[in-house]
Coordinates of C-alpha atoms and ligand atoms in Angstrom, one line a residue:
Chain A
X1 CA 28.4 -92.5 -22.9
X2 CA 26.9 -89.1 -23.2
X3 CA 25.8 -87.4 -26.5
X4 CA 27.4 -84.0 -25.9
X5 CA 26.5 -80.9 -27.9
X6 CA 28.3 -77.6 -27.8
X7 CA 26.7 -74.5 -29.3
X8 CA 29.0 -72.0 -31.1
X9 CA 28.1 -68.7 -32.7
X10 CA 30.1 -66.6 -35.1
X11 CA 30.5 -63.0 -34.0
X12 CA 32.7 -60.0 -34.9
X13 CA 36.2 -60.2 -33.4
X14 CA 36.0 -58.3 -30.1
X15 CA 38.9 -56.0 -31.2
X16 CA 36.9 -55.0 -34.3
X17 CA 35.6 -51.5 -34.8
X18 CA 31.9 -51.5 -35.3
X19 CA 30.6 -49.2 -38.0
X20 CA 27.0 -48.2 -38.8
X21 CA 25.8 -47.6 -42.3
X22 CA 22.4 -45.9 -42.4
X23 CA 20.5 -47.4 -39.6
X24 CA 22.2 -50.8 -39.3
X25 CA 25.6 -52.1 -38.2
X26 CA 27.7 -53.0 -41.2
X27 CA 29.9 -56.1 -40.6
X28 CA 31.1 -56.6 -44.2
X29 CA 34.6 -55.5 -43.4
X30 CA 34.9 -57.2 -40.0
X31 CA 36.8 -60.3 -39.1
X32 CA 34.4 -62.9 -37.7
X33 CA 35.4 -65.4 -35.0
X34 CA 33.9 -67.9 -32.5
X35 CA 32.3 -66.0 -29.7
X36 CA 34.9 -65.9 -26.8
X37 CA 32.8 -67.7 -24.2
X38 CA 32.0 -70.4 -26.7
X39 CA 35.6 -71.4 -26.5
X40 CA 35.2 -72.2 -22.8
X41 CA 32.0 -74.2 -23.7
X42 CA 34.0 -76.2 -26.3
X43 CA 36.7 -76.9 -23.8
X44 CA 34.3 -78.0 -21.1
X45 CA 32.5 -80.3 -23.6
X46 CA 35.9 -81.9 -24.5
X47 CA 36.8 -82.3 -20.8
X48 CA 33.4 -84.0 -20.3
X49 CA 34.1 -86.4 -23.2
X50 CA 37.6 -87.2 -21.9
X51 CA 36.1 -88.1 -18.5
X52 CA 33.0 -89.9 -19.6
X53 CA 33.4 -91.0 -23.2
X54 CA 30.8 -90.3 -25.8
X55 CA 30.9 -87.7 -28.6
X56 CA 30.9 -84.0 -28.9
X57 CA 29.0 -82.3 -31.7
X58 CA 29.4 -78.6 -32.4
X59 CA 26.3 -76.9 -33.7
X60 CA 25.8 -73.4 -35.1
X61 CA 22.7 -71.7 -36.4
X62 CA 23.7 -69.4 -39.3
X63 CA 24.6 -69.0 -42.9
X64 CA 27.3 -70.8 -44.8
X65 CA 30.0 -68.3 -43.7
X66 CA 29.6 -69.5 -40.1
X67 CA 31.1 -72.9 -41.1
X68 CA 34.5 -71.4 -40.4
X69 CA 34.0 -71.5 -36.6
X70 CA 32.7 -75.1 -36.9
X71 CA 36.0 -76.0 -38.6
X72 CA 37.8 -74.2 -35.7
X73 CA 35.9 -76.4 -33.2
X74 CA 36.8 -79.5 -35.3
X75 CA 40.5 -78.5 -35.2
X76 CA 40.4 -78.4 -31.4
X77 CA 38.8 -81.8 -31.2
X78 CA 35.0 -82.1 -31.5
X79 CA 33.8 -85.2 -33.3
X80 CA 31.0 -83.8 -35.5
X81 CA 30.1 -80.4 -36.9
X82 CA 26.5 -79.3 -37.7
X83 CA 25.1 -76.2 -39.2
X84 CA 21.5 -75.4 -39.1
X85 CA 20.9 -73.1 -42.0
X86 CA 19.4 -69.7 -41.4
X87 CA 19.7 -66.4 -43.0
X88 CA 17.0 -64.4 -41.4
X89 CA 17.4 -62.6 -38.1
X90 CA 15.6 -64.6 -35.5
X91 CA 14.4 -63.5 -32.1
X92 CA 15.2 -65.5 -29.0
X93 CA 11.9 -67.4 -29.3
X94 CA 12.6 -68.5 -32.9
X95 CA 16.3 -69.4 -32.3
X96 CA 15.5 -71.5 -29.2
X97 CA 12.6 -73.3 -30.9
X98 CA 14.9 -74.3 -33.8
X99 CA 17.7 -75.4 -31.4
X100 CA 15.2 -77.4 -29.2
X101 CA 14.0 -79.3 -32.2
X102 CA 17.6 -79.9 -33.3
X103 CA 18.6 -81.2 -29.9
X104 CA 15.7 -83.6 -29.8
X105 CA 16.5 -84.9 -33.3
X106 CA 20.1 -85.4 -32.4
X107 CA 19.3 -87.1 -29.1
X108 CA 21.5 -84.6 -27.2
X109 CA 21.9 -85.4 -23.5
X110 CA 23.9 -82.4 -22.4
X111 CA 24.4 -79.1 -24.1
X112 CA 27.2 -76.6 -23.4
X113 CA 27.0 -73.0 -24.6
X114 CA 28.6 -69.6 -24.0
X115 CA 27.5 -67.4 -21.1
X116 CA 26.6 -64.7 -23.6
X117 CA 27.3 -64.2 -27.3
X118 CA 29.7 -61.3 -27.9
X119 CA 27.2 -59.6 -30.3
X120 CA 23.9 -59.9 -28.3
X121 CA 25.4 -60.0 -24.9
X122 CA 22.1 -61.5 -23.9
X123 CA 22.8 -64.8 -22.2
X124 CA 19.3 -66.0 -23.1
X125 CA 20.0 -69.1 -25.2
X126 CA 21.2 -71.5 -22.6
X127 CA 18.4 -71.1 -20.0
X128 CA 15.7 -70.6 -22.7
X129 CA 16.7 -73.8 -24.6
X130 CA 16.7 -75.8 -21.3
X131 CA 13.2 -74.6 -20.5
X132 CA 11.9 -75.6 -23.9
X133 CA 13.4 -79.0 -23.5
X134 CA 12.2 -79.3 -19.9
X135 CA 15.8 -79.7 -18.8
X136 CA 17.8 -78.4 -15.9
X137 CA 20.1 -75.4 -16.6
X138 CA 23.0 -73.8 -14.8
X139 CA 24.4 -70.6 -16.1
X140 CA 27.8 -68.8 -16.0
X141 CA 29.8 -71.7 -14.7
X142 CA 33.5 -71.2 -14.0
X143 CA 34.5 -74.8 -13.6
X144 CA 33.3 -78.4 -13.9
X145 CA 34.3 -81.9 -13.0
X146 CA 33.0 -85.2 -14.2
X147 CA 33.9 -87.8 -11.5
X148 CA 30.7 -89.8 -11.6
X149 CA 28.2 -87.2 -12.6
X150 CA 28.4 -83.6 -13.7
X151 CA 29.3 -81.2 -11.0
X152 CA 29.8 -77.5 -11.8
X153 CA 30.9 -74.3 -10.0
X154 CA 28.7 -71.3 -10.5
X155 CA 28.3 -68.0 -8.7
X156 CA 25.6 -68.0 -6.1
X157 CA 24.4 -65.8 -3.3
X158 CA 27.6 -63.7 -3.2
X159 CA 29.9 -66.7 -3.3
X160 CA 30.3 -69.8 -5.5
X161 CA 28.4 -73.0 -5.2
X162 CA 29.3 -76.5 -6.4
X163 CA 26.2 -77.9 -7.9
X164 CA 25.3 -81.4 -8.9
X165 CA 23.5 -81.3 -12.1
X166 CA 20.9 -83.9 -13.1
X167 CA 21.1 -84.7 -16.8
X168 CA 19.8 -83.8 -19.3
X169 CA 20.8 -80.2 -18.8
X170 CA 22.1 -77.1 -20.6
X171 CA 25.1 -75.4 -19.1
X172 CA 26.4 -72.0 -20.0
X173 CA 30.0 -71.3 -19.6
X174 CA 31.8 -68.2 -18.2
X175 CA 35.6 -67.9 -18.4
X176 CA 36.7 -71.2 -16.8
X177 CA 39.4 -71.9 -14.2
X178 CA 41.4 -73.7 -17.0
X179 CA 43.2 -72.9 -20.2
X180 CA 41.4 -73.6 -23.5
X181 CA 43.4 -75.8 -25.8
X182 CA 44.8 -74.7 -29.1
X183 CA 44.5 -76.7 -32.3
X184 CA 47.5 -78.8 -33.3
X185 CA 48.7 -79.5 -36.9
X186 CA 46.8 -82.9 -37.0
X187 CA 43.6 -81.2 -35.8
X188 CA 43.9 -78.5 -38.4
X189 CA 44.4 -81.1 -41.2
X190 CA 41.4 -83.1 -40.0
X191 CA 39.3 -80.0 -39.9
X192 CA 40.2 -79.1 -43.5
X193 CA 38.9 -82.5 -44.6
X194 CA 35.8 -82.6 -42.3
X195 CA 32.5 -82.1 -43.9
X196 CA 29.8 -80.0 -42.2
X197 CA 26.4 -81.6 -41.9
X198 CA 23.7 -79.0 -42.9
X199 CA 20.1 -79.2 -41.6
X200 CA 17.3 -76.9 -42.3
X201 CA 14.6 -76.4 -39.7
X202 CA 11.5 -74.2 -40.1
X203 CA 11.6 -71.3 -37.6
X204 CA 8.5 -69.7 -36.1
X205 CA 7.9 -66.0 -37.0
X206 CA 9.8 -63.5 -34.9
X207 CA 7.8 -61.0 -33.0
X208 CA 10.8 -58.9 -32.0
X209 CA 12.2 -57.0 -35.0
X210 CA 15.1 -54.7 -35.2
X211 CA 14.1 -51.2 -36.1
X212 CA 17.4 -49.4 -35.8
X213 CA 21.1 -49.8 -34.9
X214 CA 23.2 -46.8 -34.1
X215 CA 26.5 -45.9 -32.5
X216 CA 26.3 -45.0 -28.8
X217 CA 25.9 -41.2 -28.4
X218 CA 29.4 -39.7 -28.2
X219 CA 30.1 -38.8 -24.6
X220 CA 30.7 -35.1 -24.1
X221 CA 34.3 -34.4 -23.4
X222 CA 35.0 -34.7 -19.7
X223 CA 37.1 -32.5 -17.5
X224 CA 40.7 -33.2 -17.4
X225 CA 43.4 -32.3 -14.9
X226 CA 47.1 -32.6 -14.6
X227 CA 48.7 -33.8 -11.4
X228 CA 47.5 -35.7 -8.4
X229 CA 46.5 -32.7 -6.4
X230 CA 43.5 -32.3 -8.7
X231 CA 42.0 -35.4 -7.1
X232 CA 40.7 -33.1 -4.3
X233 CA 38.7 -31.0 -6.8
X234 CA 37.4 -34.2 -8.5
X235 CA 36.2 -35.6 -5.1
X236 CA 34.2 -32.3 -4.6
X237 CA 32.7 -32.5 -8.1
X238 CA 31.7 -36.1 -7.6
X239 CA 29.6 -35.0 -4.7
X240 CA 28.4 -31.5 -5.8
X241 CA 28.2 -31.9 -9.6
X242 CA 27.7 -35.6 -10.3
X243 CA 25.8 -36.3 -7.1
X244 CA 27.2 -39.8 -6.9
X245 CA 28.5 -39.8 -3.4
Chain B
X1 CA -2.8 -51.9 -23.3
X2 CA -0.9 -55.0 -22.3
X3 CA -0.7 -56.0 -18.8
X4 CA 2.7 -55.6 -17.2
X5 CA 4.4 -57.6 -14.5
X6 CA 7.5 -56.7 -12.5
X7 CA 9.5 -59.5 -10.8
X8 CA 11.3 -57.9 -7.9
X9 CA 15.0 -57.9 -7.8
X10 CA 16.2 -59.4 -4.5
X11 CA 19.1 -58.9 -2.1
X12 CA 19.7 -60.6 1.2
X13 CA 17.4 -58.2 3.0
X14 CA 14.5 -58.8 0.6
X15 CA 13.4 -56.5 -2.2
X16 CA 16.4 -54.7 -3.8
X17 CA 15.8 -50.9 -4.1
X18 CA 16.5 -51.0 -7.8
X19 CA 13.1 -52.7 -8.2
X20 CA 11.6 -49.2 -7.9
X21 CA 13.3 -48.4 -11.2
X22 CA 11.7 -51.5 -12.8
X23 CA 8.2 -50.1 -11.9
X24 CA 9.0 -47.0 -13.9
X25 CA 10.3 -49.1 -16.8
X26 CA 7.1 -51.3 -16.8
X27 CA 5.0 -48.1 -16.9
X28 CA 6.9 -47.0 -20.0
X29 CA 6.0 -50.3 -21.6
X30 CA 2.3 -50.1 -21.0
X31 CA 0.3 -50.2 -17.8
X32 CA 0.8 -50.0 -14.0
X33 CA 2.5 -53.3 -13.2
X34 CA 1.7 -56.0 -10.8
X35 CA 4.7 -56.5 -8.6
X36 CA 5.7 -60.1 -7.9
X37 CA 8.0 -60.7 -4.9
X38 CA 9.5 -64.2 -4.9
X39 CA 10.0 -65.0 -1.2
X40 CA 10.3 -67.6 1.5
X41 CA 8.8 -65.3 4.1
X42 CA 6.0 -63.1 2.7
X43 CA 6.7 -60.2 5.2
X44 CA 9.5 -58.9 3.0
X45 CA 6.8 -57.5 0.6
X46 CA 5.6 -55.2 3.3
X47 CA 8.6 -53.0 2.9
X48 CA 7.5 -51.9 -0.6
X49 CA 3.7 -51.3 -0.2
X50 CA 4.4 -47.5 -0.3
X51 CA 5.7 -47.6 -3.8
X52 CA 3.7 -45.6 -6.3
X53 CA 2.2 -46.8 -9.5
X54 CA 1.7 -50.5 -8.7
X55 CA -1.5 -52.3 -9.4
X56 CA -0.9 -54.8 -6.6
X57 CA 1.7 -56.8 -5.0
X58 CA 1.8 -60.6 -5.0
X59 CA 4.1 -62.2 -2.5
X60 CA 4.9 -65.5 -4.2
X61 CA 5.9 -67.7 -1.3
X62 CA 7.8 -70.9 -1.7
X63 CA 10.6 -72.9 -0.3
X64 CA 12.0 -73.1 -3.8
X65 CA 13.1 -69.5 -3.4
X66 CA 15.7 -70.4 -0.8
X67 CA 18.4 -71.0 -3.4
X68 CA 18.4 -70.0 -7.0
X69 CA 17.5 -72.7 -9.4
X70 CA 16.4 -71.5 -12.9
X71 CA 13.9 -74.3 -13.5
X72 CA 12.4 -74.2 -10.1
X73 CA 12.0 -70.4 -10.0
X74 CA 10.6 -70.2 -13.5
X75 CA 7.9 -72.8 -12.7
X76 CA 7.1 -71.3 -9.3
X77 CA 6.7 -67.8 -10.7
X78 CA 4.9 -68.8 -13.9
X79 CA 2.1 -70.4 -11.7
X80 CA 1.3 -67.1 -10.0
X81 CA 1.9 -64.5 -12.7
X82 CA -0.8 -63.1 -15.0
X83 CA -0.2 -63.0 -18.8
X84 CA 1.5 -59.9 -20.2
X85 CA 4.8 -58.3 -20.6
X86 CA 7.2 -59.2 -17.8
X87 CA 10.0 -56.9 -16.6
X88 CA 13.0 -58.1 -14.6
X89 CA 16.3 -56.7 -13.4
X90 CA 19.5 -57.3 -15.5
X91 CA 21.7 -58.9 -12.9
X92 CA 23.2 -62.2 -14.2
X93 CA 20.6 -64.2 -12.1
X94 CA 17.7 -62.1 -13.3
X95 CA 18.7 -62.3 -16.9
X96 CA 18.8 -66.1 -16.6
X97 CA 15.4 -66.1 -15.0
X98 CA 14.0 -63.8 -17.6
X99 CA 15.2 -66.1 -20.4
X100 CA 13.8 -69.2 -18.7
X101 CA 10.4 -67.6 -18.0
X102 CA 10.2 -66.3 -21.6
X103 CA 10.8 -69.8 -22.9
X104 CA 8.2 -71.2 -20.6
X105 CA 5.6 -68.9 -22.1
X106 CA 6.9 -69.1 -25.6
X107 CA 7.7 -65.4 -25.5
X108 CA 10.8 -63.6 -26.8
X109 CA 13.2 -62.0 -24.4
X110 CA 15.0 -58.7 -24.7
X111 CA 17.9 -58.3 -22.3
X112 CA 19.6 -55.2 -20.8
X113 CA 17.1 -52.5 -21.8
X114 CA 18.4 -49.0 -21.3
X115 CA 15.6 -47.1 -22.8
X116 CA 11.9 -47.9 -23.5
X117 CA 9.5 -45.9 -25.7
X118 CA 6.2 -47.6 -26.0
X119 CA 6.9 -50.9 -27.7
X120 CA 10.4 -49.9 -28.8
X121 CA 13.2 -51.2 -26.5
X122 CA 16.8 -50.2 -26.8
X123 CA 19.8 -52.3 -25.5
X124 CA 23.5 -52.2 -26.1
X125 CA 24.9 -54.8 -28.5
X126 CA 28.4 -55.6 -29.6
X127 CA 29.6 -55.1 -26.0
X128 CA 28.2 -51.6 -26.0
X129 CA 29.9 -50.5 -29.3
X130 CA 26.4 -50.1 -30.8
X131 CA 22.8 -49.6 -29.6
X132 CA 20.0 -51.6 -31.0
X133 CA 16.3 -50.7 -30.9
X134 CA 13.8 -53.4 -31.4
X135 CA 10.1 -53.3 -31.7
X136 CA 7.9 -55.7 -29.7
X137 CA 4.7 -56.9 -31.4
X138 CA 3.2 -58.7 -28.5
X139 CA 4.0 -59.8 -25.0
X140 CA 7.7 -60.3 -24.2
X141 CA 10.1 -60.5 -21.2
X142 CA 12.4 -57.5 -20.9
X143 CA 15.3 -57.3 -18.5
X144 CA 16.2 -53.7 -17.5
X145 CA 19.6 -52.4 -16.5
X146 CA 19.9 -50.6 -13.2
X147 CA 20.7 -46.9 -12.8
X148 CA 19.0 -45.8 -16.0
X149 CA 15.3 -45.4 -15.1
X150 CA 14.3 -43.1 -12.2
X151 CA 12.8 -45.0 -9.3
X152 CA 9.1 -44.7 -8.7
X153 CA 8.1 -42.5 -5.8
X154 CA 7.3 -43.8 -2.4
X155 CA 4.0 -42.1 -1.7
X156 CA 1.6 -44.8 -2.8
X157 CA -0.4 -47.5 -1.1
X158 CA -0.5 -50.9 -2.6
X159 CA -1.9 -54.1 -1.0
X160 CA -0.1 -57.4 -0.7
X161 CA -1.7 -60.7 -1.5
X162 CA 0.3 -63.8 -0.4
X163 CA 0.1 -66.8 -2.8
X164 CA 1.8 -70.1 -2.0
X165 CA 3.5 -71.7 -5.0
X166 CA 6.0 -74.4 -5.6
X167 CA 8.6 -75.2 -8.2
X168 CA 10.5 -78.3 -9.3
X169 CA 14.1 -77.7 -8.4
X170 CA 16.5 -79.3 -10.9
X171 CA 20.0 -78.8 -9.3
X172 CA 21.3 -79.6 -5.9
X173 CA 23.9 -77.7 -3.9
X174 CA 26.7 -79.9 -3.0
X175 CA 28.9 -77.4 -1.3
X176 CA 28.7 -73.6 -0.8
X177 CA 32.0 -71.8 -1.1
X178 CA 31.7 -68.5 0.5
X179 CA 33.9 -65.9 -1.2
X180 CA 37.4 -65.8 0.2
X181 CA 37.0 -62.1 0.6
X182 CA 34.1 -60.4 2.4
X183 CA 34.4 -57.4 0.2
X184 CA 31.4 -56.2 -1.8
X185 CA 31.2 -57.8 -5.3
X186 CA 31.6 -55.5 -8.3
X187 CA 28.4 -56.9 -9.7
X188 CA 26.4 -55.7 -6.7
X189 CA 28.0 -52.3 -6.2
X190 CA 26.9 -48.8 -7.1
X191 CA 30.4 -47.5 -6.9
X192 CA 33.5 -49.4 -8.2
X193 CA 37.1 -48.5 -7.9
X194 CA 39.2 -50.7 -10.2
X195 CA 43.0 -51.1 -10.6
X196 CA 44.9 -52.2 -13.6
X197 CA 48.5 -53.3 -14.3
X198 CA 49.5 -49.7 -13.6
X199 CA 49.1 -50.5 -9.9
X200 CA 52.5 -52.2 -10.2
X201 CA 51.9 -54.9 -7.6
X202 CA 48.9 -56.7 -6.0
X203 CA 49.8 -55.2 -2.6
X204 CA 49.0 -51.8 -3.9
X205 CA 45.4 -52.7 -4.3
X206 CA 45.2 -52.0 -0.5
X207 CA 45.1 -48.3 -1.5
X208 CA 42.0 -49.0 -3.6
X209 CA 40.4 -51.0 -0.8
X210 CA 40.9 -48.1 1.7
X211 CA 39.1 -45.7 -0.6
X212 CA 36.4 -48.3 -1.3
X213 CA 35.8 -48.7 2.4
X214 CA 35.4 -44.9 2.8
X215 CA 32.7 -44.6 0.1
X216 CA 31.1 -48.0 0.2
X217 CA 32.6 -49.2 -3.1
X218 CA 33.6 -52.5 -4.6
X219 CA 37.1 -53.1 -5.9
X220 CA 37.5 -54.3 -9.5
X221 CA 40.4 -55.1 -11.8
X222 CA 41.4 -55.2 -15.4
X223 CA 42.2 -58.5 -17.0
X224 CA 45.9 -57.6 -17.2
X225 CA 45.9 -57.3 -13.4
X226 CA 44.0 -60.6 -12.9
X227 CA 46.3 -62.4 -15.3
X228 CA 49.5 -60.9 -13.9
X229 CA 48.9 -61.4 -10.2
X230 CA 47.5 -64.5 -8.6
X231 CA 46.3 -62.5 -5.6
X232 CA 43.7 -60.7 -7.8
X233 CA 40.9 -63.2 -8.5
X234 CA 39.0 -63.4 -11.7
X235 CA 35.8 -62.6 -9.8
X236 CA 37.1 -59.0 -9.7
X237 CA 37.6 -58.7 -13.4
X238 CA 35.5 -56.1 -15.3
X239 CA 35.2 -56.4 -19.1
X240 CA 34.4 -58.6 -22.0
X241 CA 35.5 -61.8 -20.3
X242 CA 34.8 -60.5 -16.8
X243 CA 31.8 -58.8 -15.4
X244 CA 29.6 -56.2 -17.0
X245 CA 28.9 -53.4 -14.6
X246 CA 26.7 -50.4 -14.6
X247 CA 27.4 -48.4 -11.5
X248 CA 26.8 -44.8 -10.8
X249 CA 30.5 -44.2 -10.4
X250 CA 33.5 -46.1 -11.9
X251 CA 37.0 -45.1 -10.9
X252 CA 39.7 -46.6 -13.2
X253 CA 43.2 -46.4 -11.7
X254 CA 46.2 -47.5 -13.8
X255 CA 43.9 -48.9 -16.5
X256 CA 44.7 -48.1 -20.1
X257 CA 41.0 -48.5 -21.3
X258 CA 41.4 -51.3 -23.8
X259 CA 38.2 -52.0 -25.8
X260 CA 37.5 -55.2 -23.9
X261 CA 37.7 -53.4 -20.6
X262 CA 35.4 -50.6 -21.8
X263 CA 33.0 -53.4 -22.9
X264 CA 32.3 -54.1 -19.2
X265 CA 32.1 -50.6 -17.8
X266 CA 31.4 -48.0 -20.4
X267 CA 27.8 -47.6 -19.5
X268 CA 28.7 -46.4 -16.0
X269 CA 27.0 -43.2 -15.2
X270 CA 30.2 -41.3 -14.2
X271 CA 33.7 -42.4 -15.0
X272 CA 36.9 -41.1 -13.3
X273 CA 40.3 -42.1 -14.7
X274 CA 43.6 -41.8 -13.1
X275 CA 46.5 -42.7 -15.4
X276 CA 50.0 -41.3 -15.8
X277 CA 49.7 -41.4 -19.6
X278 CA 47.7 -38.5 -21.0
X279 CA 47.1 -40.5 -24.2
X280 CA 45.6 -43.5 -22.5
X281 CA 42.3 -44.3 -24.3
X282 CA 40.4 -44.4 -20.9
X283 CA 40.5 -40.6 -20.9
X284 CA 38.2 -40.4 -23.9
X285 CA 35.5 -42.0 -21.8
X286 CA 36.2 -40.2 -18.5
X287 CA 34.0 -37.5 -17.1
X288 CA 36.9 -36.6 -14.9
X289 CA 40.4 -37.5 -16.0
X290 CA 43.4 -37.0 -13.8
X291 CA 46.8 -37.3 -15.5
X292 CA 49.0 -38.4 -12.6
X293 CA 50.5 -41.5 -11.1
X294 CA 48.3 -43.3 -8.6
X295 CA 51.0 -42.8 -6.0
X296 CA 50.4 -39.1 -6.4
X297 CA 46.6 -39.0 -6.8
X298 CA 45.2 -41.7 -4.6
X299 CA 46.4 -40.3 -1.2
X300 CA 44.7 -36.9 -2.2
X301 CA 41.6 -38.6 -3.4
X302 CA 41.4 -40.8 -0.3
X303 CA 41.8 -38.0 2.2
X304 CA 39.4 -35.7 0.4
X305 CA 36.7 -38.4 0.3
X306 CA 37.3 -39.2 3.9
X307 CA 36.9 -35.6 4.9
X308 CA 33.7 -35.4 2.9
X309 CA 32.2 -38.5 4.3
X310 CA 32.7 -37.4 7.9
Ligands
FAD401 C1 39.2 -61.9 -26.1 C2 39.8 -60.9 -25.1 C3 39.0 -60.6 -23.9 C4 39.5 -59.7 -23.0 N1 38.7 -59.4 -21.9 C5 39.1 -58.5 -21.0 C6 38.3 -58.1 -19.8 O1 37.3 -58.8 -19.6 N2 38.7 -57.1 -19.1 C7 39.9 -56.4 -19.3 O2 40.2 -55.5 -18.5 N3 40.7 -56.7 -20.3 C8 40.3 -57.7 -21.2 N4 41.1 -58.0 -22.2 C9 42.5 -57.5 -22.2 C10 42.6 -56.1 -22.8 O3 42.8 -56.1 -24.2 C11 43.8 -55.3 -22.2 O4 45.0 -56.1 -22.4 C12 43.7 -55.1 -20.6 O5 42.4 -54.5 -20.4 C13 44.8 -54.2 -20.2 O6 44.7 -54.0 -18.8 P1 45.4 -52.7 -18.1 O7 44.8 -51.5 -18.7 O8 45.3 -52.9 -16.6 O9 46.9 -52.9 -18.5 P2 47.9 -52.1 -19.5 O10 47.3 -52.0 -20.8 O11 49.2 -52.6 -19.3 O12 47.8 -50.6 -18.9 C14 48.3 -50.2 -17.7 C15 48.0 -48.7 -17.6 O13 48.5 -48.2 -16.4 C16 49.1 -46.9 -16.6 N5 50.1 -46.8 -15.5 C17 51.3 -47.4 -15.3 N6 51.8 -47.0 -14.2 C18 51.0 -46.1 -13.6 C19 51.0 -45.4 -12.4 N7 52.0 -45.5 -11.5 N8 50.0 -44.6 -12.1 C20 49.0 -44.5 -12.9 N9 48.9 -45.1 -14.1 C21 49.9 -46.0 -14.4 C22 49.7 -47.0 -18.0 O14 49.9 -45.7 -18.5 C23 48.7 -47.8 -18.7 O15 47.7 -47.0 -19.3 C24 40.7 -59.0 -23.2 C25 41.5 -59.2 -24.3 C26 41.0 -60.2 -25.3 C27 41.8 -60.4 -26.5
AMP402 N1 22.9 -68.7 -33.8 C1 23.5 -69.5 -32.8 N2 24.0 -70.7 -33.2 C2 24.6 -71.5 -32.2 N3 24.7 -71.2 -30.9 C3 24.2 -70.0 -30.5 C4 23.6 -69.1 -31.5 N4 23.2 -68.0 -30.8 C5 23.5 -68.2 -29.5 N5 24.2 -69.4 -29.4 C6 24.8 -70.0 -28.1 O1 24.2 -69.4 -27.0 C7 25.1 -68.6 -26.3 C8 24.5 -67.4 -25.7 O2 24.0 -66.5 -26.7 P1 23.0 -65.3 -26.4 O3 21.8 -65.9 -25.7 O4 22.7 -64.7 -27.7 O5 23.8 -64.4 -25.5 C9 26.2 -68.3 -27.3 O6 27.5 -68.1 -26.6 C10 26.2 -69.6 -28.1 O7 26.9 -70.7 -27.3

């Protein structure tokens, strides 16, 4: 009966407008949500539990405000919710070291996470955590089944491959070929009462530090045309002005 | 100055041409890089000995490089790479490898670099809604987006040393499912023509395919198109919950330009939009915007491109 962990991260709602104050992004007025791919990770973890038994623990590394997404995960059906307290910005090395230690302490056997967090867009955490634990990893899976072992579908060499995964492993999830479940009333009530387990783990110093955040340079206004006939001129410009053909 | 290492980006013929851009990026980080070519057959490295600005080429030869396995590739490469800052491409596979290698060496990883100034590296964050510059205070692994750095010139003369290596592969392929379509994938293409719900019906994507065939492009789609029509697979989806693409040219047809779609394509070098609604947000991001229905514009675009390509 596997001890299943799913990693969830709180990020700005993807519809939110990002504003910059001085030289840093200001998120104070932004609605925060669970990173969209993490929803697929939660769903995959729950499907795994339904097939193989065991428990699912949702883990986030962040401040107290991030507990909201743990409650969201609880409402959908995870068993336990854990927050590893952190306030400082951590580079990938620091974050993964903390997560690796937490996974070892918890006795995790399989970890699901998102393909990439909506804020960093990095996709580093899954494979990096696996390497630190000495585990297998498969990234960007679009489906999984649990008849017997763990078998996943992931993009490979211009097609898709079905891979058998030897546990322990870390699996990062792309948008799956399934629907993610929504919380029901009972789940929401349980989540309200659930308590978050809080751990603190010392992180190594970060050697990558943010020096500046800014809005992308505004694109100079493009050329605009009315009517389909203009497509002929645009085709010429693509060759002669943009040099992309 | 820190040592730099470039891991070659691969395609089915060997070293992907975008690797020449990684050489330039590595030089911006420090020194002339050592180029590592993961291969099963070392002769693929011979194709790039003319690239300028390389300290040397190491053909890392192993059966482990037959199929991608993150653990196996990271261990096989780690064994043959010097210490230093490592540069990779930013395809999904290369970002995965970058993260795995960084962890193996206890290094931080910075993904999707679009500009490098000494130890300062800039990448898009918040789906491209902001840019973030970080400072590296030691060795790191940096993945670099394609089509942003100029490729190194081809008037050099580097020598290849072949090194055998091996890696512990941790996954096994049970079944390979070739893509139903033999069309170019959006993640691999330098030109993409995408259709949205404004295409009206999935059959109408054939007009996009015809143009794609003329100019060697891949066909992409918005999420609304993928969700509405079964015949348009998710593998074609560009955006927040689809693929992030960075082509030289992105042509958006019947796509409104929702923020989640922009998240996947706004860093394209040139953007063309065809939409019947002059107020569609996509036009604010287009280098060339055509206010017209696709029924009106695509035949003209198709025949003009065809005439130019002949
Ligand atoms: C969490 C989340 C993730 C998402 N991820 C993605 C993603 O990855 N990718 C993505 O694309 N979207 C994504 N979306 C959806 C996104 O918000 C939009 O709904 C979607 O991009 C709209 O697609 P569309 O532009 O094709 O359709 P519509 O918004 O319906 O726009 C159709 C456009 O076609 C034009 N049109 C109509 N007829 C014609 C004609 N005959 N000729 C020319 N133009 C015509 C219309 O003027 C209109 O602008 C996501 C949403 C959420 C909430
Ligand atoms: N602070 C965090 N706490 C918990 N999980 C995280 C955290 N950061 C990243 N993750 C997980 O790792 C995935 C990839 O994140 P990233 O490597 O930043 O793109 C996310 O989708 C989460 O599942």
